Amino acid sequence: MSITESKPVLGPCTIATLASPNAARLVDDYCSHLQCQVLASEPLTPGVAEQWGCPDLERARCWLLGNALGRPWLRIIEDAGALPVSPLTRAGWMSLEILVEDPDALAAALASSPFKVLRPAANLELSDKIRAVQVQGPCGELLYLTRIAGEVPPFQLPQAQCAVDHLFIPVLASRDRSASLANYESLAEHRGLSFDTRVTVINQLRGLPLEQQHPLATLQLASSTLIEIDQLEDLAEAPRQPDTLGGGIAMMTFIIDRLPAGAVTYRHREAPYDGRRSCTAYGHDGERIELIER
């Protein structure tokens, strides 16, 4: 079944969570340089900390950030144990692909910021309708700041409505593309795509030939969002500790039609839950996944 013949029950991907011992500064970095605004700021409730498997983070400071139009896409947690990570060294959430209007202008503006521009903006090998610049953030998180200039069949992709819009593709670093894809296909109840392509920023950061190709997979989600899975060699295992979310990209939140059978579920009043049932799961590569029932 093709990705255009089925209605995903998984998606959209809505919020990425970053944890940092310098969370207030990280909030300022995203607001000052990536045009975010604070939508909510309140301590982490005991129920949310328990759901995440991190009870020691109860009452930690927490910010929910969104774009200029008020759409949330980033959550930042004060976490003393969440030290920055080196990109592409461990399995789990590797990068956030963020929809933007002008990656070239944004790259120029970030030149003197805490966000390190890794490569100049360029069109992707996949399509000249996709242009992106790759950036490393203060937690070691990778950001792909991407413009979609038209349709890119067979994918369903959005176009930016403001200068820095929202997350639309979380990228997973995996030791086994097929096993990771199967996990998300089970949640989405439809099939993804597997192919090989060049990922120049990976080759640069890993000291590989710039033309080297890598095994990738994609899975279409609702609301013109996707998951991308990049299979890489020599990845450390994603840590799972009760006292910290860990550095880098700690978690991805998805909307889903139905929570998995047997999941331990919660209800939280605050955004982004708004009283809906939610649960936390772990993917094949140890990545933390938060699911909120539609």
PDB file of C-alpha atoms in Angstrom:
ATOM      1  CA  MET A   1       0.000   0.000   0.000  1.00  0.00           C
ATOM      2  CA  SER A   2       1.420   3.411  -0.905  1.00  0.00           C
ATOM      3  CA  ILE A   3       1.599   6.302   1.536  1.00  0.00           C
ATOM      4  CA  THR A   4      -1.065   8.157  -0.447  1.00  0.00           C
ATOM      5  CA  GLU A   5      -3.590   5.271  -0.300  1.00  0.00           C
ATOM      6  CA  SER A   6      -4.030   5.167   3.479  1.00  0.00           C
ATOM      7  CA  LYS A   7      -5.040   7.538   6.217  1.00  0.00           C
ATOM      8  CA  PRO A   8      -2.382   7.533   8.951  1.00  0.00           C
ATOM      9  CA  VAL A   9      -3.673   6.930  12.465  1.00  0.00           C
ATOM     10  CA  LEU A  10      -0.354   8.299  13.773  1.00  0.00           C
ATOM     11  CA  GLY A  11       0.470  11.982  13.559  1.00  0.00           C
ATOM     12  CA  PRO A  12       1.077  14.728  13.382  1.00  0.00           C
ATOM     13  CA  CYS A  13       4.379  14.871  15.192  1.00  0.00           C
ATOM     14  CA  THR A  14       3.788  17.921  17.347  1.00  0.00           C
ATOM     15  CA  ILE A  15       6.450  18.661  19.938  1.00  0.00           C
ATOM     16  CA  ALA A  16      10.130  17.942  20.468  1.00  0.00           C
ATOM     17  CA  THR A  17      11.456  17.995  24.035  1.00  0.00           C
ATOM     18  CA  LEU A  18      14.923  19.259  24.916  1.00  0.00           C
ATOM     19  CA  ALA A  19      16.403  19.071  28.417  1.00  0.00           C
ATOM     20  CA  SER A  20      19.201  21.288  29.691  1.00  0.00           C
ATOM     21  CA  PRO A  21      20.840  22.374  32.959  1.00  0.00           C
ATOM     22  CA  ASN A  22      20.730  25.901  31.462  1.00  0.00           C
ATOM     23  CA  ALA A  23      17.112  25.718  30.336  1.00  0.00           C
ATOM     24  CA  ALA A  24      16.274  29.420  30.756  1.00  0.00           C
ATOM     25  CA  ARG A  25      19.202  30.328  28.532  1.00  0.00           C
ATOM     26  CA  LEU A  26      18.136  27.712  25.983  1.00  0.00           C
ATOM     27  CA  VAL A  27      14.639  29.215  25.931  1.00  0.00           C
ATOM     28  CA  ASP A  28      16.181  32.622  25.248  1.00  0.00           C
ATOM     29  CA  ASP A  29      18.340  31.167  22.466  1.00  0.00           C
ATOM     30  CA  TYR A  30      15.327  29.738  20.634  1.00  0.00           C
ATOM     31  CA  CYS A  31      13.252  32.873  21.161  1.00  0.00           C
ATOM     32  CA  SER A  32      16.030  35.269  20.148  1.00  0.00           C
ATOM     33  CA  HIS A  33      17.386  33.386  17.133  1.00  0.00           C
ATOM     34  CA  LEU A  34      14.646  31.041  15.878  1.00  0.00           C
ATOM     35  CA  GLN A  35      11.690  33.358  16.444  1.00  0.00           C
ATOM     36  CA  CYS A  36       9.943  31.212  19.056  1.00  0.00           C
ATOM     37  CA  GLN A  37       7.665  32.593  21.752  1.00  0.00           C
ATOM     38  CA  VAL A  38       6.844  31.208  25.197  1.00  0.00           C
ATOM     39  CA  LEU A  39       3.292  29.844  25.203  1.00  0.00           C
ATOM     40  CA  ALA A  40       3.341  28.398  28.738  1.00  0.00           C
ATOM     41  CA  SER A  41       5.762  28.173  31.655  1.00  0.00           C
ATOM     42  CA  GLU A  42       5.018  26.089  34.749  1.00  0.00           C
ATOM     43  CA  PRO A  43       6.711  23.384  36.844  1.00  0.00           C
ATOM     44  CA  LEU A  44       6.574  19.805  35.631  1.00  0.00           C
ATOM     45  CA  THR A  45       3.737  18.026  37.442  1.00  0.00           C
ATOM     46  CA  PRO A  46       4.325  14.761  39.322  1.00  0.00           C
ATOM     47  CA  GLY A  47       2.045  12.917  36.890  1.00  0.00           C
ATOM     48  CA  VAL A  48       3.985  13.990  33.797  1.00  0.00           C
ATOM     49  CA  ALA A  49       7.337  13.192  35.446  1.00  0.00           C
ATOM     50  CA  GLU A  50       6.007   9.739  36.368  1.00  0.00           C
ATOM     51  CA  GLN A  51       4.696   9.122  32.843  1.00  0.00           C
ATOM     52  CA  TRP A  52       8.102   9.959  31.374  1.00  0.00           C
ATOM     53  CA  GLY A  53       9.856   7.541  33.745  1.00  0.00           C
ATOM     54  CA  CYS A  54      11.731  10.443  35.377  1.00  0.00           C
ATOM     55  CA  PRO A  55      10.126  10.950  38.802  1.00  0.00           C
ATOM     56  CA  ASP A  56      13.163  12.919  40.003  1.00  0.00           C
ATOM     57  CA  LEU A  57      12.184  15.720  37.581  1.00  0.00           C
ATOM     58  CA  GLU A  58       8.977  16.458  39.480  1.00  0.00           C
ATOM     59  CA  ARG A  59       8.538  20.259  39.793  1.00  0.00           C
ATOM     60  CA  ALA A  60      11.347  20.947  37.281  1.00  0.00           C
ATOM     61  CA  ARG A  61      10.927  24.189  35.336  1.00  0.00           C
ATOM     62  CA  CYS A  62       9.238  23.623  31.987  1.00  0.00           C
ATOM     63  CA  TRP A  63       8.565  25.896  29.022  1.00  0.00           C
ATOM     64  CA  LEU A  64       6.326  25.267  25.993  1.00  0.00           C
ATOM     65  CA  LEU A  65       7.447  27.268  22.952  1.00  0.00           C
ATOM     66  CA  GLY A  66       5.664  27.954  19.688  1.00  0.00           C
ATOM     67  CA  ASN A  67       6.015  29.914  16.481  1.00  0.00           C
ATOM     68  CA  ALA A  68       4.894  33.472  15.780  1.00  0.00           C
ATOM     69  CA  LEU A  69       1.399  32.169  14.945  1.00  0.00           C
ATOM     70  CA  GLY A  70       1.067  30.448  18.332  1.00  0.00           C
ATOM     71  CA  ARG A  71       1.570  26.855  17.151  1.00  0.00           C
ATOM     72  CA  PRO A  72       3.539  24.869  19.779  1.00  0.00           C
ATOM     73  CA  TRP A  73       6.443  22.713  18.615  1.00  0.00           C
ATOM     74  CA  LEU A  74       9.165  22.759  21.294  1.00  0.00           C
ATOM     75  CA  ARG A  75       9.278  21.982  25.037  1.00  0.00           C
ATOM     76  CA  ILE A  76      12.332  22.747  27.195  1.00  0.00           C
ATOM     77  CA  ILE A  77      12.915  21.154  30.618  1.00  0.00           C
ATOM     78  CA  GLU A  78      15.332  22.241  33.372  1.00  0.00           C
ATOM     79  CA  ASP A  79      17.373  19.067  33.946  1.00  0.00           C
ATOM     80  CA  ALA A  80      20.707  19.169  35.795  1.00  0.00           C
ATOM     81  CA  GLY A  81      21.761  15.786  34.399  1.00  0.00           C
ATOM     82  CA  ALA A  82      21.067  16.567  30.747  1.00  0.00           C
ATOM     83  CA  LEU A  83      24.540  17.340  29.457  1.00  0.00           C
ATOM     84  CA  PRO A  84      25.037  18.247  25.769  1.00  0.00           C
ATOM     85  CA  VAL A  85      25.713  15.324  23.446  1.00  0.00           C
ATOM     86  CA  SER A  86      27.949  15.039  20.402  1.00  0.00           C
ATOM     87  CA  PRO A  87      25.806  14.726  17.252  1.00  0.00           C
ATOM     88  CA  LEU A  88      25.517  11.322  15.554  1.00  0.00           C
ATOM     89  CA  THR A  89      27.120   9.365  18.393  1.00  0.00           C
ATOM     90  CA  ARG A  90      24.115   7.603  19.924  1.00  0.00           C
ATOM     91  CA  ALA A  91      20.944   5.889  18.789  1.00  0.00           C
ATOM     92  CA  GLY A  92      17.693   7.791  19.224  1.00  0.00           C
ATOM     93  CA  TRP A  93      16.293  11.128  18.116  1.00  0.00           C
ATOM     94  CA  MET A  94      18.987  12.763  16.015  1.00  0.00           C
ATOM     95  CA  SER A  95      17.521  15.837  14.358  1.00  0.00           C
ATOM     96  CA  LEU A  96      14.485  18.088  14.060  1.00  0.00           C
ATOM     97  CA  GLU A  97      13.420  19.209  10.611  1.00  0.00           C
ATOM     98  CA  ILE A  98      11.791  22.612  10.977  1.00  0.00           C
ATOM     99  CA  LEU A  99       9.751  24.332   8.267  1.00  0.00           C
ATOM    100  CA  VAL A 100      11.114  27.789   7.369  1.00  0.00           C
ATOM    101  CA  GLU A 101      10.507  30.371   4.652  1.00  0.00           C
ATOM    102  CA  ASP A 102      14.120  31.275   3.752  1.00  0.00           C
ATOM    103  CA  PRO A 103      16.952  28.961   4.884  1.00  0.00           C
ATOM    104  CA  ASP A 104      19.621  31.139   3.240  1.00  0.00           C
ATOM    105  CA  ALA A 105      18.590  34.269   5.143  1.00  0.00           C
ATOM    106  CA  LEU A 106      18.204  32.290   8.356  1.00  0.00           C
ATOM    107  CA  ALA A 107      21.690  30.788   7.984  1.00  0.00           C
ATOM    108  CA  ALA A 108      23.155  34.273   7.603  1.00  0.00           C
ATOM    109  CA  ALA A 109      21.292  35.501  10.696  1.00  0.00           C
ATOM    110  CA  LEU A 110      22.565  32.561  12.778  1.00  0.00           C
ATOM    111  CA  ALA A 111      26.223  33.214  11.951  1.00  0.00           C
ATOM    112  CA  SER A 112      26.847  35.002  15.274  1.00  0.00           C
ATOM    113  CA  SER A 113      24.447  32.948  17.402  1.00  0.00           C
ATOM    114  CA  PRO A 114      24.742  29.873  19.686  1.00  0.00           C
ATOM    115  CA  PHE A 115      23.475  27.823  16.722  1.00  0.00           C
ATOM    116  CA  LYS A 116      26.402  26.568  14.627  1.00  0.00           C
ATOM    117  CA  VAL A 117      25.752  26.474  10.877  1.00  0.00           C
ATOM    118  CA  LEU A 118      27.305  23.208   9.683  1.00  0.00           C
ATOM    119  CA  ARG A 119      26.906  23.576   5.922  1.00  0.00           C
ATOM    120  CA  PRO A 120      25.590  26.282   3.562  1.00  0.00           C
ATOM    121  CA  ALA A 121      21.948  26.073   2.504  1.00  0.00           C
ATOM    122  CA  ALA A 122      21.505  23.738  -0.465  1.00  0.00           C
ATOM    123  CA  ASN A 123      18.851  21.815  -2.371  1.00  0.00           C
ATOM    124  CA  LEU A 124      18.432  18.181  -1.326  1.00  0.00           C
ATOM    125  CA  GLU A 125      19.470  15.344  -3.621  1.00  0.00           C
ATOM    126  CA  LEU A 126      15.900  14.052  -3.286  1.00  0.00           C
ATOM    127  CA  SER A 127      14.287  17.147  -4.877  1.00  0.00           C
ATOM    128  CA  ASP A 128      15.165  20.713  -5.842  1.00  0.00           C
ATOM    129  CA  LYS A 129      11.840  21.713  -4.249  1.00  0.00           C
ATOM    130  CA  ILE A 130      13.471  21.075  -0.849  1.00  0.00           C
ATOM    131  CA  ARG A 131      16.197  23.464   0.324  1.00  0.00           C
ATOM    132  CA  ALA A 132      17.751  23.229   3.782  1.00  0.00           C
ATOM    133  CA  VAL A 133      20.539  24.396   6.054  1.00  0.00           C
ATOM    134  CA  GLN A 134      21.854  22.149   8.834  1.00  0.00           C
ATOM    135  CA  VAL A 135      22.516  23.679  12.247  1.00  0.00           C
ATOM    136  CA  GLN A 136      23.816  22.350  15.563  1.00  0.00           C
ATOM    137  CA  GLY A 137      22.039  23.698  18.627  1.00  0.00           C
ATOM    138  CA  PRO A 138      23.346  24.338  22.160  1.00  0.00           C
ATOM    139  CA  CYS A 139      22.351  20.851  23.461  1.00  0.00           C
ATOM    140  CA  GLY A 140      24.068  19.070  20.577  1.00  0.00           C
ATOM    141  CA  GLU A 141      20.710  18.765  18.794  1.00  0.00           C
ATOM    142  CA  LEU A 142      20.765  18.936  15.007  1.00  0.00           C
ATOM    143  CA  LEU A 143      18.236  21.155  13.239  1.00  0.00           C
ATOM    144  CA  TYR A 144      17.412  20.923   9.547  1.00  0.00           C
ATOM    145  CA  LEU A 145      15.885  24.308   8.655  1.00  0.00           C
ATOM    146  CA  THR A 146      13.951  23.507   5.514  1.00  0.00           C
ATOM    147  CA  ARG A 147      11.935  25.279   2.834  1.00  0.00           C
ATOM    148  CA  ILE A 148       9.389  23.313   0.799  1.00  0.00           C
ATOM    149  CA  ALA A 149       8.813  25.171  -2.472  1.00  0.00           C
ATOM    150  CA  GLY A 150       6.283  22.830  -4.103  1.00  0.00           C
ATOM    151  CA  GLU A 151       4.911  19.314  -4.254  1.00  0.00           C
ATOM    152  CA  VAL A 152       7.376  16.437  -3.799  1.00  0.00           C
ATOM    153  CA  PRO A 153       5.521  13.218  -4.732  1.00  0.00           C
ATOM    154  CA  PRO A 154       4.948  10.744  -3.180  1.00  0.00           C
ATOM    155  CA  PHE A 155       5.458  12.709   0.046  1.00  0.00           C
ATOM    156  CA  GLN A 156       2.850  15.011   1.555  1.00  0.00           C
ATOM    157  CA  LEU A 157       4.782  18.032   2.826  1.00  0.00           C
ATOM    158  CA  PRO A 158       3.688  21.411   4.224  1.00  0.00           C
ATOM    159  CA  GLN A 159       4.818  24.918   3.272  1.00  0.00           C
ATOM    160  CA  ALA A 160       5.823  27.560   5.793  1.00  0.00           C
ATOM    161  CA  GLN A 161       3.282  30.130   6.984  1.00  0.00           C
ATOM    162  CA  CYS A 162       5.834  32.220   8.922  1.00  0.00           C
ATOM    163  CA  ALA A 163       9.614  32.721   8.934  1.00  0.00           C
ATOM    164  CA  VAL A 164      10.287  29.812  11.330  1.00  0.00           C
ATOM    165  CA  ASP A 165       7.151  27.705  11.385  1.00  0.00           C
ATOM    166  CA  HIS A 166       7.027  24.262  13.058  1.00  0.00           C
ATOM    167  CA  LEU A 167       8.528  20.815  13.388  1.00  0.00           C
ATOM    168  CA  PHE A 168       7.401  18.507  10.592  1.00  0.00           C
ATOM    169  CA  ILE A 169       9.953  15.676  10.481  1.00  0.00           C
ATOM    170  CA  PRO A 170      11.751  14.169  13.483  1.00  0.00           C
ATOM    171  CA  VAL A 171      14.819  12.212  12.359  1.00  0.00           C
ATOM    172  CA  LEU A 172      15.863   9.033  14.155  1.00  0.00           C
ATOM    173  CA  ALA A 173      19.414   7.645  14.219  1.00  0.00           C
ATOM    174  CA  SER A 174      18.976   3.867  14.091  1.00  0.00           C
ATOM    175  CA  ARG A 175      21.185   0.813  14.187  1.00  0.00           C
ATOM    176  CA  ASP A 176      18.594  -1.106  12.154  1.00  0.00           C
ATOM    177  CA  ARG A 177      16.396   0.817   9.710  1.00  0.00           C
ATOM    178  CA  SER A 178      14.029  -2.086   9.063  1.00  0.00           C
ATOM    179  CA  ALA A 179      13.377  -2.842  12.732  1.00  0.00           C
ATOM    180  CA  SER A 180      12.842   0.818  13.609  1.00  0.00           C
ATOM    181  CA  LEU A 181      10.533   1.362  10.652  1.00  0.00           C
ATOM    182  CA  ALA A 182       8.495  -1.720  11.583  1.00  0.00           C
ATOM    183  CA  ASN A 183       7.906  -0.259  15.043  1.00  0.00           C
ATOM    184  CA  TYR A 184       6.421   2.963  13.656  1.00  0.00           C
ATOM    185  CA  GLU A 185       4.518   1.140  10.906  1.00  0.00           C
ATOM    186  CA  SER A 186       2.801  -0.814  13.665  1.00  0.00           C
ATOM    187  CA  LEU A 187       1.746   2.416  15.394  1.00  0.00           C
ATOM    188  CA  ALA A 188       0.659   4.089  12.148  1.00  0.00           C
ATOM    189  CA  GLU A 189      -1.006   0.963  10.709  1.00  0.00           C
ATOM    190  CA  HIS A 190       0.443   1.505   7.247  1.00  0.00           C
ATOM    191  CA  ARG A 191       3.708   1.037   5.346  1.00  0.00           C
ATOM    192  CA  GLY A 192       6.663   3.361   4.892  1.00  0.00           C
ATOM    193  CA  LEU A 193       9.329   3.734   2.227  1.00  0.00           C
ATOM    194  CA  SER A 194      12.963   2.563   2.306  1.00  0.00           C
ATOM    195  CA  PHE A 195      15.726   3.876   0.051  1.00  0.00           C
ATOM    196  CA  ASP A 196      19.387   4.958   0.033  1.00  0.00           C
ATOM    197  CA  THR A 197      20.440   8.585  -0.375  1.00  0.00           C
ATOM    198  CA  ARG A 198      23.307  10.958   0.338  1.00  0.00           C
ATOM    199  CA  VAL A 199      23.135  12.863   3.635  1.00  0.00           C
ATOM    200  CA  THR A 200      25.963  15.364   3.347  1.00  0.00           C
ATOM    201  CA  VAL A 201      25.876  16.635   6.940  1.00  0.00           C
ATOM    202  CA  ILE A 202      26.234  13.075   8.270  1.00  0.00           C
ATOM    203  CA  ASN A 203      29.192  12.470   5.981  1.00  0.00           C
ATOM    204  CA  GLN A 204      30.816  15.730   7.084  1.00  0.00           C
ATOM    205  CA  LEU A 205      30.351  15.152  10.812  1.00  0.00           C
ATOM    206  CA  ARG A 206      31.544  11.537  10.552  1.00  0.00           C
ATOM    207  CA  GLY A 207      34.486  12.239   8.258  1.00  0.00           C
ATOM    208  CA  LEU A 208      33.066  10.171   5.403  1.00  0.00           C
ATOM    209  CA  PRO A 209      33.191  10.863   1.649  1.00  0.00           C
ATOM    210  CA  LEU A 210      30.614  13.585   0.981  1.00  0.00           C
ATOM    211  CA  GLU A 211      28.936  11.494  -1.747  1.00  0.00           C
ATOM    212  CA  GLN A 212      28.459   8.417   0.436  1.00  0.00           C
ATOM    213  CA  GLN A 213      24.885   7.167   0.616  1.00  0.00           C
ATOM    214  CA  HIS A 214      23.060   5.863   3.690  1.00  0.00           C
ATOM    215  CA  PRO A 215      20.070   3.558   4.233  1.00  0.00           C
ATOM    216  CA  LEU A 216      17.025   5.723   5.046  1.00  0.00           C
ATOM    217  CA  ALA A 217      13.321   5.156   5.607  1.00  0.00           C
ATOM    218  CA  THR A 218      10.352   7.500   5.825  1.00  0.00           C
ATOM    219  CA  LEU A 219       6.845   7.066   7.145  1.00  0.00           C
ATOM    220  CA  GLN A 220       4.075   9.497   6.211  1.00  0.00           C
ATOM    221  CA  LEU A 221       2.058  10.802   9.151  1.00  0.00           C
ATOM    222  CA  ALA A 222      -1.100  12.875   9.403  1.00  0.00           C
ATOM    223  CA  SER A 223      -1.121  16.636   8.739  1.00  0.00           C
ATOM    224  CA  SER A 224       1.742  16.534   6.197  1.00  0.00           C
ATOM    225  CA  THR A 225       4.335  15.350   8.714  1.00  0.00           C
ATOM    226  CA  LEU A 226       6.711  12.378   8.532  1.00  0.00           C
ATOM    227  CA  ILE A 227       9.232  10.325  10.457  1.00  0.00           C
ATOM    228  CA  GLU A 228      12.680   9.828   8.906  1.00  0.00           C
ATOM    229  CA  ILE A 229      14.939   6.973   9.988  1.00  0.00           C
ATOM    230  CA  ASP A 230      18.685   7.113   9.191  1.00  0.00           C
ATOM    231  CA  GLN A 231      20.645   3.898   9.691  1.00  0.00           C
ATOM    232  CA  LEU A 232      24.158   4.634  11.001  1.00  0.00           C
ATOM    233  CA  GLU A 233      27.110   2.549  12.149  1.00  0.00           C
ATOM    234  CA  ASP A 234      28.660   2.546  15.646  1.00  0.00           C
ATOM    235  CA  LEU A 235      25.864   4.215  17.621  1.00  0.00           C
ATOM    236  CA  ALA A 236      25.900   4.087  21.414  1.00  0.00           C
ATOM    237  CA  GLU A 237      22.745   2.912  23.173  1.00  0.00           C
ATOM    238  CA  ALA A 238      20.266   5.604  24.203  1.00  0.00           C
ATOM    239  CA  PRO A 239      20.425   6.028  28.014  1.00  0.00           C
ATOM    240  CA  ARG A 240      17.372   5.595  30.214  1.00  0.00           C
ATOM    241  CA  GLN A 241      17.745   6.989  33.762  1.00  0.00           C
ATOM    242  CA  PRO A 242      15.128   7.964  36.382  1.00  0.00           C
ATOM    243  CA  ASP A 243      16.868  11.210  37.271  1.00  0.00           C
ATOM    244  CA  THR A 244      17.305  12.752  33.805  1.00  0.00           C
ATOM    245  CA  LEU A 245      15.814  12.907  30.326  1.00  0.00           C
ATOM    246  CA  GLY A 246      19.355  13.024  28.949  1.00  0.00           C
ATOM    247  CA  GLY A 247      20.998  15.547  26.656  1.00  0.00           C
ATOM    248  CA  GLY A 248      20.192  16.194  23.030  1.00  0.00           C
ATOM    249  CA  ILE A 249      16.657  15.540  21.778  1.00  0.00           C
ATOM    250  CA  ALA A 250      15.014  13.791  24.720  1.00  0.00           C
ATOM    251  CA  MET A 251      11.582  12.894  23.353  1.00  0.00           C
ATOM    252  CA  MET A 252       9.133  13.280  20.484  1.00  0.00           C
ATOM    253  CA  THR A 253       5.385  13.775  20.980  1.00  0.00           C
ATOM    254  CA  PHE A 254       2.861  12.438  18.469  1.00  0.00           C
ATOM    255  CA  ILE A 255      -0.909  12.571  18.224  1.00  0.00           C
ATOM    256  CA  ILE A 256      -2.485   9.156  17.617  1.00  0.00           C
ATOM    257  CA  ASP A 257      -6.048   7.970  17.017  1.00  0.00           C
ATOM    258  CA  ARG A 258      -5.838   5.207  19.636  1.00  0.00           C
ATOM    259  CA  LEU A 259      -3.252   4.537  22.328  1.00  0.00           C
ATOM    260  CA  PRO A 260      -1.652   1.081  22.097  1.00  0.00           C
ATOM    261  CA  ALA A 261      -3.508  -1.685  23.895  1.00  0.00           C
ATOM    262  CA  GLY A 262      -2.106  -2.332  27.343  1.00  0.00           C
ATOM    263  CA  ALA A 263      -0.336   1.022  27.628  1.00  0.00           C
ATOM    264  CA  VAL A 264      -0.211   2.684  31.056  1.00  0.00           C
ATOM    265  CA  THR A 265      -2.205   5.843  30.416  1.00  0.00           C
ATOM    266  CA  TYR A 266      -2.445   9.245  32.094  1.00  0.00           C
ATOM    267  CA  ARG A 267      -4.503  12.410  31.832  1.00  0.00           C
ATOM    268  CA  HIS A 268      -2.872  15.802  32.390  1.00  0.00           C
ATOM    269  CA  ARG A 269      -4.736  19.110  32.359  1.00  0.00           C
ATOM    270  CA  GLU A 270      -1.919  21.293  31.003  1.00  0.00           C
ATOM    271  CA  ALA A 271      -0.913  21.869  27.379  1.00  0.00           C
ATOM    272  CA  PRO A 272      -0.207  19.993  25.198  1.00  0.00           C
ATOM    273  CA  TYR A 273      -2.335  17.260  26.815  1.00  0.00           C
ATOM    274  CA  ASP A 274      -5.470  19.313  27.576  1.00  0.00           C
ATOM    275  CA  GLY A 275      -7.084  16.428  29.421  1.00  0.00           C
ATOM    276  CA  ARG A 276      -6.558  13.840  26.679  1.00  0.00           C
ATOM    277  CA  ARG A 277      -5.174  10.376  27.437  1.00  0.00           C
ATOM    278  CA  SER A 278      -1.431   9.987  26.951  1.00  0.00           C
ATOM    279  CA  CYS A 279       1.340   7.449  27.444  1.00  0.00           C
ATOM    280  CA  THR A 280       5.094   7.088  27.010  1.00  0.00           C
ATOM    281  CA  ALA A 281       6.724   4.307  25.010  1.00  0.00           C
ATOM    282  CA  TYR A 282      10.213   3.452  23.759  1.00  0.00           C
ATOM    283  CA  GLY A 283      11.214   2.677  20.204  1.00  0.00           C
ATOM    284  CA  HIS A 284      13.547  -0.010  18.865  1.00  0.00           C
ATOM    285  CA  ASP A 285      16.573   2.246  19.397  1.00  0.00           C
ATOM    286  CA  GLY A 286      15.617   3.272  22.921  1.00  0.00           C
ATOM    287  CA  GLU A 287      14.121   6.588  21.860  1.00  0.00           C
ATOM    288  CA  ARG A 288      11.424   8.029  24.106  1.00  0.00           C
ATOM    289  CA  ILE A 289       8.035   8.451  22.381  1.00  0.00           C
ATOM    290  CA  GLU A 290       5.088  10.314  23.865  1.00  0.00           C
ATOM    291  CA  LEU A 291       1.655   9.557  22.442  1.00  0.00           C
ATOM    292  CA  ILE A 292      -1.421  11.746  22.998  1.00  0.00           C
ATOM    293  CA  GLU A 293      -4.796  10.378  21.957  1.00  0.00           C
ATOM    294  CA  ARG A 294      -6.603  12.491  19.383  1.00  0.00           C
TER     295      ARG A 294
END
